[in-house]
Short mmCIF file of N, CA and C in Angstrom, two decimals:
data_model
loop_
_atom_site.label_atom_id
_atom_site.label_comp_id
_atom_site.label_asym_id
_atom_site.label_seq_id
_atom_site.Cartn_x
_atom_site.Cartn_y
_atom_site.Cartn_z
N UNK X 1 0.84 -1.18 0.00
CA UNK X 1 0.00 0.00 0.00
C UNK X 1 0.89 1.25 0.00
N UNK X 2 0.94 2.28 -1.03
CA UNK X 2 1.12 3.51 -1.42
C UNK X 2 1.35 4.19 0.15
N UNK X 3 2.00 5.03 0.39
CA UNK X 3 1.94 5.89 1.48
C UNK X 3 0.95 7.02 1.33
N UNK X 4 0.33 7.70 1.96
CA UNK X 4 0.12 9.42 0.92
C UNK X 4 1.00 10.40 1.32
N UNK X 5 0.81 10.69 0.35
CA UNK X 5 1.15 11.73 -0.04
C UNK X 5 1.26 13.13 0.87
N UNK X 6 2.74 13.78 1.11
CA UNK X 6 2.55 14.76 1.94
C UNK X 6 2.67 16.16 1.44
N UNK X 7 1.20 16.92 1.35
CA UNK X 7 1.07 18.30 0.41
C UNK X 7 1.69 19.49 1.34
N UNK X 8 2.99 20.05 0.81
CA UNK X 8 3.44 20.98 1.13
C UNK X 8 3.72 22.22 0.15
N UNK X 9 4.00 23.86 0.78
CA UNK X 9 4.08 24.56 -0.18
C UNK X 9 5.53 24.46 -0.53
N UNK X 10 6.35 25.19 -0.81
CA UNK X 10 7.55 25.54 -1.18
C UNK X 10 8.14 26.18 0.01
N UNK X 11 7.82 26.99 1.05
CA UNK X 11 8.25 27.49 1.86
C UNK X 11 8.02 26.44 3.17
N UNK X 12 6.94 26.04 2.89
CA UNK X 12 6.67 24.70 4.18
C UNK X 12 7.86 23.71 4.09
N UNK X 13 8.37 22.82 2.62
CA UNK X 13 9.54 22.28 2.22
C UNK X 13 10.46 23.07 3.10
N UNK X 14 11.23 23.92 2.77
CA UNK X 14 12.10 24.65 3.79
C UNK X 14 11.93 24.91 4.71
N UNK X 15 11.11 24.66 5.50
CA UNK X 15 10.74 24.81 7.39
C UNK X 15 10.87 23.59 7.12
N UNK X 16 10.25 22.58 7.12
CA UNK X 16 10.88 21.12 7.32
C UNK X 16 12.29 20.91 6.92
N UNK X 17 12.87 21.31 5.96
CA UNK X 17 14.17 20.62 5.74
C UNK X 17 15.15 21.48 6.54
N UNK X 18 15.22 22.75 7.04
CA UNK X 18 15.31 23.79 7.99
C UNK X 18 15.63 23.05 9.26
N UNK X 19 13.81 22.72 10.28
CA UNK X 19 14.00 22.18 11.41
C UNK X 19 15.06 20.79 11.52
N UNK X 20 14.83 19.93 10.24
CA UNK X 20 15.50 18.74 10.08
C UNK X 20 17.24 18.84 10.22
N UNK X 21 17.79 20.08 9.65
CA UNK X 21 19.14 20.23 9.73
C UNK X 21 19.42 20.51 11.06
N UNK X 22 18.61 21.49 11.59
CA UNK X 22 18.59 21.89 13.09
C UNK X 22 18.86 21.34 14.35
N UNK X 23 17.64 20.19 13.87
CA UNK X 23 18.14 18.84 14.53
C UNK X 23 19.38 17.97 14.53
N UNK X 24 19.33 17.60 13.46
CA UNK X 24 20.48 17.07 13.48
C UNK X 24 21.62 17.58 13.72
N UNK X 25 21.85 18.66 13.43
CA UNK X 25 23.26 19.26 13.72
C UNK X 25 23.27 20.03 14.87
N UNK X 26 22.46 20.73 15.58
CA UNK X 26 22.78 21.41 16.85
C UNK X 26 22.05 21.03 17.91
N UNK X 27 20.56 20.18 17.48
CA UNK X 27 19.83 19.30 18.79
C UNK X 27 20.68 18.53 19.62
N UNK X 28 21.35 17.41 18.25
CA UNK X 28 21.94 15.77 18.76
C UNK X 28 23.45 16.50 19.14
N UNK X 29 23.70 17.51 18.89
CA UNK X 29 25.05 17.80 19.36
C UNK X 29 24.65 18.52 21.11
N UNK X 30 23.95 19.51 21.03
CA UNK X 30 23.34 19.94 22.70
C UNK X 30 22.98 18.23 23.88
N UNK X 31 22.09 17.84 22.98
CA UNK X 31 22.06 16.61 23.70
C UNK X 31 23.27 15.63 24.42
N UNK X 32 23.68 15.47 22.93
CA UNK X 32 25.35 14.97 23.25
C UNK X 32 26.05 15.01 24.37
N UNK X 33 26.06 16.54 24.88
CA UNK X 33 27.00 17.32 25.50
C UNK X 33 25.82 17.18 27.08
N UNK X 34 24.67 17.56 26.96
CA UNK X 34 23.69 17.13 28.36
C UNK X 34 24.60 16.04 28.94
N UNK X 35 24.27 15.09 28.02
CA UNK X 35 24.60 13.52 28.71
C UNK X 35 25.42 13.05 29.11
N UNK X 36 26.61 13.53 28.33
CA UNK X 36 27.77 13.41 28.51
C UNK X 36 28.27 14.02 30.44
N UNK X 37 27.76 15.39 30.53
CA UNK X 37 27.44 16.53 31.80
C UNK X 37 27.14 15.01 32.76
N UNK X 38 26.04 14.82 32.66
CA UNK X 38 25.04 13.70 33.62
C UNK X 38 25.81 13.02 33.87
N UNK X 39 26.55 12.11 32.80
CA UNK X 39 27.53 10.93 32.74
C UNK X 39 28.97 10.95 33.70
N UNK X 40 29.32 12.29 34.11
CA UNK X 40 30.29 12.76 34.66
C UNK X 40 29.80 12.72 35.98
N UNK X 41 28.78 13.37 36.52
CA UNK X 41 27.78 12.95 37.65
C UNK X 41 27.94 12.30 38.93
N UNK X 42 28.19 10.62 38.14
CA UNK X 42 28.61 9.49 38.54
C UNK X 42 27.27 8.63 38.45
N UNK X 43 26.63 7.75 39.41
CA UNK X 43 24.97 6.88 39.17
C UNK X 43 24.16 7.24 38.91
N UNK X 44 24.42 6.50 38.02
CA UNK X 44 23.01 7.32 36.67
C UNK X 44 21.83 6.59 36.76
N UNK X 45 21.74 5.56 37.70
CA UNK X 45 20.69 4.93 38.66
C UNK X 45 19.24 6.23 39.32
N UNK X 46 20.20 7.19 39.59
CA UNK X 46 19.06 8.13 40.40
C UNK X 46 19.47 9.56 39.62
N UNK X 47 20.57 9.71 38.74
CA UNK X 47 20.07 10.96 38.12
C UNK X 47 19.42 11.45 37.12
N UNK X 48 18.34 12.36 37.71
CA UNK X 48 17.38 12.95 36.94
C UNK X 48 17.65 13.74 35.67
N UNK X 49 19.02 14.21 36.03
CA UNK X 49 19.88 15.12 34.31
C UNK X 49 19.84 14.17 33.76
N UNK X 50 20.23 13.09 33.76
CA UNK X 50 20.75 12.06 32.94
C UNK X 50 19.80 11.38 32.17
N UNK X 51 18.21 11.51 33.28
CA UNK X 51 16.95 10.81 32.51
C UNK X 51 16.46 11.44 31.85
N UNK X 52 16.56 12.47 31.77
CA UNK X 52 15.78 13.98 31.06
C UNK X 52 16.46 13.87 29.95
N UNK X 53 17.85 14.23 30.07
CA UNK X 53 18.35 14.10 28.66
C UNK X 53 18.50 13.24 27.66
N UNK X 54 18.48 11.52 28.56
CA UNK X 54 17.36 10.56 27.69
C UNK X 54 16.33 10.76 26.52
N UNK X 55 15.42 11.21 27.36
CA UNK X 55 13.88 11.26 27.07
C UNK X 55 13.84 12.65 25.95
N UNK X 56 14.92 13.76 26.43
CA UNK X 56 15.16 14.75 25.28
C UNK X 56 15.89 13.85 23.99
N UNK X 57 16.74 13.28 24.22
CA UNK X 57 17.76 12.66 23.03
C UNK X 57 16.14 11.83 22.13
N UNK X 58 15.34 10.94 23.22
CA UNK X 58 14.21 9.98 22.34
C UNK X 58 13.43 11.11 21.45
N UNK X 59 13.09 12.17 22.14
CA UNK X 59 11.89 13.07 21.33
C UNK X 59 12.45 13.07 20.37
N UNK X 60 13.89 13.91 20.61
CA UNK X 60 14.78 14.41 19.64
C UNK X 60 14.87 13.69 17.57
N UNK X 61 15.08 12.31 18.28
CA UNK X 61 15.21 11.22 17.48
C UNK X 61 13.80 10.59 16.86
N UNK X 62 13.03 10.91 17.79
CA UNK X 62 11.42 10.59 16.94
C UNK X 62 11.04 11.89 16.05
N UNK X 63 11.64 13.07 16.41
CA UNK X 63 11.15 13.83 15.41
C UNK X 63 11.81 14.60 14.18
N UNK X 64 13.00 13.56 14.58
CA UNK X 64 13.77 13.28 12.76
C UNK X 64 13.29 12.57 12.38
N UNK X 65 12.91 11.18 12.79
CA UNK X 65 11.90 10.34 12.18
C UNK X 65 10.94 11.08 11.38
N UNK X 66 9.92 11.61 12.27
CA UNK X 66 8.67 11.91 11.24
C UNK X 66 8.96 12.97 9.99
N UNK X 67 10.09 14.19 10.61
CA UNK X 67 10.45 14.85 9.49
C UNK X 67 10.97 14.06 7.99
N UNK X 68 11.96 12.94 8.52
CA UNK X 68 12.36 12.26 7.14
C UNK X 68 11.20 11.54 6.53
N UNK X 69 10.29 10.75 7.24
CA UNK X 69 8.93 10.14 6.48
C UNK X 69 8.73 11.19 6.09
N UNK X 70 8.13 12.52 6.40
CA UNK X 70 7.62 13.43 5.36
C UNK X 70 8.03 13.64 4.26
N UNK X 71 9.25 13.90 4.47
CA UNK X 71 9.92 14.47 3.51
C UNK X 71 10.37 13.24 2.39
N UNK X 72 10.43 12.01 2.64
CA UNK X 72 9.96 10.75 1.54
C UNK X 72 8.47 10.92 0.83
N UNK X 73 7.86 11.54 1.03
CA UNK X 73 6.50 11.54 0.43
C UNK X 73 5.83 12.69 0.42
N UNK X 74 6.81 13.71 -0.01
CA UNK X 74 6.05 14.84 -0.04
C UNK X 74 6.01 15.41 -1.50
N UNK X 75 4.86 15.99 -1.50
CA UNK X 75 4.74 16.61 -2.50
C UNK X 75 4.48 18.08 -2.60
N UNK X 76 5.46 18.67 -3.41
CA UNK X 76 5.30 20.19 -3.23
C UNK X 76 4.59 21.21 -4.17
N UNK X 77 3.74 21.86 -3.77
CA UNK X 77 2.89 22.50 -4.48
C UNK X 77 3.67 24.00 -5.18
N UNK X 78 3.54 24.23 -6.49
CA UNK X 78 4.70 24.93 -7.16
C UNK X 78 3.54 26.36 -6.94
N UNK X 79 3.80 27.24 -6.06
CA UNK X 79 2.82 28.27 -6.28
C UNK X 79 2.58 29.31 -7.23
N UNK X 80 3.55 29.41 -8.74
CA UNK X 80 3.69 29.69 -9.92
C UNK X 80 1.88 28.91 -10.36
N UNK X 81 2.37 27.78 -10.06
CA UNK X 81 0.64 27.29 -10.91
C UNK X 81 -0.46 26.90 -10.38
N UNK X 82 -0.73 27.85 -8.92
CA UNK X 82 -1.79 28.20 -8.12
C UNK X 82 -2.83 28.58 -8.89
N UNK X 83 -3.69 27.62 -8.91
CA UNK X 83 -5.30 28.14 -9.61
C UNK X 83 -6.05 29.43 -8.32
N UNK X 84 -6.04 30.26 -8.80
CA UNK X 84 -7.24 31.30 -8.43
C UNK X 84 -7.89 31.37 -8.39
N UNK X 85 -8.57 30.85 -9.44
CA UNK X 85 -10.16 30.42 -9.55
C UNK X 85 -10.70 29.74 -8.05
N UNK X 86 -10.12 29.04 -7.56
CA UNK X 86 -11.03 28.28 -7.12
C UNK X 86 -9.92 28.08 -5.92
N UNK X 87 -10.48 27.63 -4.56
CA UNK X 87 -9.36 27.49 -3.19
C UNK X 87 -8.74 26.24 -2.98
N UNK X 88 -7.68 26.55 -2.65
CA UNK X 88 -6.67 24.79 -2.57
C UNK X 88 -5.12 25.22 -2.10
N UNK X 89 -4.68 24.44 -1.84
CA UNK X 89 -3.33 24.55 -1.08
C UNK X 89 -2.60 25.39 -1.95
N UNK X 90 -1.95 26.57 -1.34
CA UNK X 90 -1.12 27.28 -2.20
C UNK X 90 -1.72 29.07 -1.58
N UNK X 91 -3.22 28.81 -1.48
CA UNK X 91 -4.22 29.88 -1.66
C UNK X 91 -4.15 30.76 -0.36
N UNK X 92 -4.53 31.99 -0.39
CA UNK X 92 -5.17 32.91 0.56
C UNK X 92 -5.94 33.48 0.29
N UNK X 93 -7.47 33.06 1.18
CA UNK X 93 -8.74 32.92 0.74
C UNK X 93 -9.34 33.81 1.54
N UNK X 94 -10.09 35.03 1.27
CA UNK X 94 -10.34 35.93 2.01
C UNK X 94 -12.27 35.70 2.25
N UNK X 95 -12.58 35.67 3.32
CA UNK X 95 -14.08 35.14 3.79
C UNK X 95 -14.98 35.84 4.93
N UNK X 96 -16.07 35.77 4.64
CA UNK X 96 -17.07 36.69 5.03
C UNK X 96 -17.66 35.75 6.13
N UNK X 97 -17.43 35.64 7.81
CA UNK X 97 -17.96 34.59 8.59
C UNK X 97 -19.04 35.45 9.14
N UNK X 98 -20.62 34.73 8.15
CA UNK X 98 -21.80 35.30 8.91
C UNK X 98 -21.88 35.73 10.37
N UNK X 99 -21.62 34.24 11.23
CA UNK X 99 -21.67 34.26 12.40
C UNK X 99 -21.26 35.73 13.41
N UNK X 100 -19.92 35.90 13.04
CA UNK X 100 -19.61 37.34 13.51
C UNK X 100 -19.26 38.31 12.82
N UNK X 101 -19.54 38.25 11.85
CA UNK X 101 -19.82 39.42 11.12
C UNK X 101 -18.35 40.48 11.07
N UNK X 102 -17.84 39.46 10.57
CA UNK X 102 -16.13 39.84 9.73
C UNK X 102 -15.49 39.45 8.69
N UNK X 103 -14.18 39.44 8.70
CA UNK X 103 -14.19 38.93 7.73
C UNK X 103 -12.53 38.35 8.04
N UNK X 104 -12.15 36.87 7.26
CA UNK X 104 -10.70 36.67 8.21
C UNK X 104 -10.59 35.93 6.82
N UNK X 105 -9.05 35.97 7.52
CA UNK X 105 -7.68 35.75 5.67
C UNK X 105 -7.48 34.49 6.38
N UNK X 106 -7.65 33.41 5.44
CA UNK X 106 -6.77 32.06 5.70
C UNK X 106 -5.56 31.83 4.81
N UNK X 107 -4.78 31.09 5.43
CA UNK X 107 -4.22 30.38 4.23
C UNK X 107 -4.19 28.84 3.91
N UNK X 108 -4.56 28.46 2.81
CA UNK X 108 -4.58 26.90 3.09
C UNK X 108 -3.49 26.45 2.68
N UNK X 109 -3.38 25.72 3.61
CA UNK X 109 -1.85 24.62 3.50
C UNK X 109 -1.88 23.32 3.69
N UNK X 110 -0.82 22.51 3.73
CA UNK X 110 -1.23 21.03 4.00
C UNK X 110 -1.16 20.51 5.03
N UNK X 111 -1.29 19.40 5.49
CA UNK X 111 -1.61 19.15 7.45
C UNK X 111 -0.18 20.06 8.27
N UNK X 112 0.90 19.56 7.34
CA UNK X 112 2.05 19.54 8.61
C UNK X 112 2.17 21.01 8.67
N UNK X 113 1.55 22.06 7.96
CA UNK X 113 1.91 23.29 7.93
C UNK X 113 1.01 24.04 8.82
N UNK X 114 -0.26 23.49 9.16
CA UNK X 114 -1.24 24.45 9.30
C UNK X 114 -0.73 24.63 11.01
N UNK X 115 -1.22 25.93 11.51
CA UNK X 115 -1.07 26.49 12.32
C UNK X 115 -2.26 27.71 12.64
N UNK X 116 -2.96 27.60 13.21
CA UNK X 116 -4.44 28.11 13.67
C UNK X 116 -4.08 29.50 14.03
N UNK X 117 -2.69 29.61 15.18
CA UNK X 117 -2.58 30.77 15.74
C UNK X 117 -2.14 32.08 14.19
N UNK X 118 -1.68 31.23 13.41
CA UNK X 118 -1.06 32.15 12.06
C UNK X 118 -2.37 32.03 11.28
N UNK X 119 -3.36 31.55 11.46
CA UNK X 119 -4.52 31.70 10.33
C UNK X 119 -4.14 30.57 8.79
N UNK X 120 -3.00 29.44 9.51
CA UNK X 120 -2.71 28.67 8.12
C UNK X 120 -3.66 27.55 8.68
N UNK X 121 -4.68 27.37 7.88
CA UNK X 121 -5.28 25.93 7.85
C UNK X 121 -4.82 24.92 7.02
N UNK X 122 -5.19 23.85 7.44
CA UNK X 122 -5.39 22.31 6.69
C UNK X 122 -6.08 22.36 5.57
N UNK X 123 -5.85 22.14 4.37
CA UNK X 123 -6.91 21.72 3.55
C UNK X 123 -7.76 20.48 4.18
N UNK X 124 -7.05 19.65 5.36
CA UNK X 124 -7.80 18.46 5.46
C UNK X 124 -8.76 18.73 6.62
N UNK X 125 -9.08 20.01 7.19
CA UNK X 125 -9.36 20.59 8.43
C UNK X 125 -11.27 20.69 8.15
N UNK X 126 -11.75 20.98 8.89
CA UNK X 126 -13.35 21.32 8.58
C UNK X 126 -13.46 22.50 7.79
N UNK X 127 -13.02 23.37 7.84
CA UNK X 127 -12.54 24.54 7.11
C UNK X 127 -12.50 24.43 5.70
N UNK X 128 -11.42 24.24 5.68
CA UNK X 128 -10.15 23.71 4.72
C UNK X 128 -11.23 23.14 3.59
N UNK X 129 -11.68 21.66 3.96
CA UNK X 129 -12.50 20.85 3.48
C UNK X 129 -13.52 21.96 2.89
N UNK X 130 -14.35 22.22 3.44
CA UNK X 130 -15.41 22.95 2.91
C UNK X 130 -14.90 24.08 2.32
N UNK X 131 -13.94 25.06 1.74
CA UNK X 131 -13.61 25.83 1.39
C UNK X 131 -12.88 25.47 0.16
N UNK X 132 -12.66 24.20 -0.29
CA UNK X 132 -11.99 23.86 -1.13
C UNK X 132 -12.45 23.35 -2.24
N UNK X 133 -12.08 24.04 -3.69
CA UNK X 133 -12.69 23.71 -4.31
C UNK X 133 -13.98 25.52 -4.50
N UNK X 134 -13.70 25.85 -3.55
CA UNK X 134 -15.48 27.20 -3.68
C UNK X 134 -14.29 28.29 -4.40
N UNK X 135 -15.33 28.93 -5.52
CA UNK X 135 -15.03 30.17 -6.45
C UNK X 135 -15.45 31.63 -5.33
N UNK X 136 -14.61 32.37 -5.97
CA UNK X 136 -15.04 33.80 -5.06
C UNK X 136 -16.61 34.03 -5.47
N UNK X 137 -17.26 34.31 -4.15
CA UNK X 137 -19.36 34.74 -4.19
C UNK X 137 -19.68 33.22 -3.18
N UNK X 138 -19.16 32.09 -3.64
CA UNK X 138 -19.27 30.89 -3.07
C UNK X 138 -19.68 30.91 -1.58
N UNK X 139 -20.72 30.29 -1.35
CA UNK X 139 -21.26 30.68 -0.04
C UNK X 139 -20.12 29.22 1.03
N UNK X 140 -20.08 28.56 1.85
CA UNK X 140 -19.99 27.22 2.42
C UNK X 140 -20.32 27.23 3.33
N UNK X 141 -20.84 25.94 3.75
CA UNK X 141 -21.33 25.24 5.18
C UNK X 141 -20.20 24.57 5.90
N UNK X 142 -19.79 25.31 6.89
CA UNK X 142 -18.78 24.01 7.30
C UNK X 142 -19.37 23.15 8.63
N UNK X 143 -19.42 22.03 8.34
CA UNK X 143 -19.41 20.93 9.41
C UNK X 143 -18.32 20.80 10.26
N UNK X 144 -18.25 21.69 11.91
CA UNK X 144 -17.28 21.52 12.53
C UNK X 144 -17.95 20.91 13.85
N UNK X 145 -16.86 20.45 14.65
CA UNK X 145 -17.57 19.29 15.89
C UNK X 145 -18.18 20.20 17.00
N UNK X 146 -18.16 21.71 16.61
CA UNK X 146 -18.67 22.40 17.63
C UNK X 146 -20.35 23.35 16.83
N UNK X 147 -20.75 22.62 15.57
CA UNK X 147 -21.68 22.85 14.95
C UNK X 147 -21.43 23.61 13.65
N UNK X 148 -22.68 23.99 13.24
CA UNK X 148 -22.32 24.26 11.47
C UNK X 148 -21.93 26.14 11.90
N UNK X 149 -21.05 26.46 10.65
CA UNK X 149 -21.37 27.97 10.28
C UNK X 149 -20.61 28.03 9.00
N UNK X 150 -21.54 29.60 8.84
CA UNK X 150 -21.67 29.82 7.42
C UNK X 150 -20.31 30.95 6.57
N UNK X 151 -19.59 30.57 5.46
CA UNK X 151 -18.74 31.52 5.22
C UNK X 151 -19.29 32.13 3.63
N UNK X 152 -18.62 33.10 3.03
CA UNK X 152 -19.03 33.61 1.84
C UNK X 152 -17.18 33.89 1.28
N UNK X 153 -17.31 33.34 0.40
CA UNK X 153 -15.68 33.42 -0.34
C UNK X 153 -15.51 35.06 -0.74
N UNK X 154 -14.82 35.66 -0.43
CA UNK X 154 -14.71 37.07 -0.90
C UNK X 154 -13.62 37.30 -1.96
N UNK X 155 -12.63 36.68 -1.85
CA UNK X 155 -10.96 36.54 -2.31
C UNK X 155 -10.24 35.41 -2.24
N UNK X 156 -9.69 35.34 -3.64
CA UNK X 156 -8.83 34.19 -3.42
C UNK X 156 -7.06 35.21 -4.54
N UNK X 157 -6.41 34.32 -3.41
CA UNK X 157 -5.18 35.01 -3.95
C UNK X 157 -3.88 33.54 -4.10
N UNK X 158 -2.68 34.10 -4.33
CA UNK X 158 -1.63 33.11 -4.13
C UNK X 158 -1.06 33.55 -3.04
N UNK X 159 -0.56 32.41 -2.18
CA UNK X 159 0.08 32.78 -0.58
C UNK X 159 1.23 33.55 -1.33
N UNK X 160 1.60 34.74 -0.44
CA UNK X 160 2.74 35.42 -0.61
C UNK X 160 4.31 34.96 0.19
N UNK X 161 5.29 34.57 -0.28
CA UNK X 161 6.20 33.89 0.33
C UNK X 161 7.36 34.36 1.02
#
C-alpha cells in the first residue's frame, strides 16, 4: 500500500528541511554534551539530568523520524501554478464569517503546515475541506464538531512567500 502523499508549499519544504538540519546538527550535538554533563555525575541509577536528557535525546530522534517520512512523500505544491479560480493549497482565501460578522484571511496549506494561531489551515481541516474547491461569491457550510457555520468566499489570492 502507497503511502500518501505529503502536500506541502515551497516554503513549508524549507521549514521542514530547515527544522531537520537543526536537529540534526545542533539538537543531537546539545544533547550529546547534556549527557555526557550527567555521565560525569557518577549513578546514573538516580540521576534525573541524565533521565531527562534521555527522554530529550528519544523526542529528539522521533522527530527526525517523522520529518524524514515526510519528507519521503512529499509533494510540493509549485505556487507559480496556483489556480485562483477556485481554493486549494497554495491559496489565501479571504471570507465573510456570517456568524460574527467579519471577515478573516486564511491560508490553506497542508496538514504539517497548518497552524491556527497564524490563520494557516489544513486543507484536510473542517474549514479547509469545505472551502476547497469554492469560487469567489461561493457561499460554504462548514461541518465543525462544535456545529455548522456559514462563510461567503470574498478573495482568493496566491500565498505570498
Amino acid at each position: 500500500m502507497a503511502e500518501k502523499k505529503t502536500i506541502v508549499t515551497y516554503k513549508g519544504l524549507k521549514d521542514i528541511e530547515g527544522e531537520l538540519q537543526d536537529l540534526k546538527v545542533n539538537k543531537r550535538r546539545e544533547i550529546a554534551a547534556k549527557i555526557k554533563e550527567a555521565r560525569e555525575q557518577g549513578d546514573l541509577s538516580e540521576n534525573a539530568e541524565y533521565d531527562a536528557a534521555k527522554d530529550e535525546q528519544r523526542d529528539i530522534e522521533n522527530r527526525i523520524e517523522q520529518l524524514e517520512a515526510i519528507l519521503k512523500n512529499v509533494e510540493v505544491v509549485d505556487e507559480d501554478e496556483v489556480d485562483t479560480d477556485t481554493v486549494g493549497i497554495g491559496c489565501t482565501v479571504k471570507v465573510f464569517d456570517y456568524e460574527f460578522d467579519e471577515e478573516i484571511v486564511y491560508d490553506i496549506v497542508g496538514s504539517t503546515q497548518a497552524d491556527i494561531m497564524k490563520n494557516k489551515i489544513s486543507d484536510e481541516s473542517p474549514v479547509g475541506m469545505a472551502l476547497k474547491g469554492a469560487k469567489v461569491g461561493s457561499e460554504v457550510t462548514v461541518e465543525a464538531p462544535d456545529g455548522e457555520f456559514k462563510y461567503r468566499v470574498l478573495e482568493i489570492k496566491r500565498q505570498e512567500m
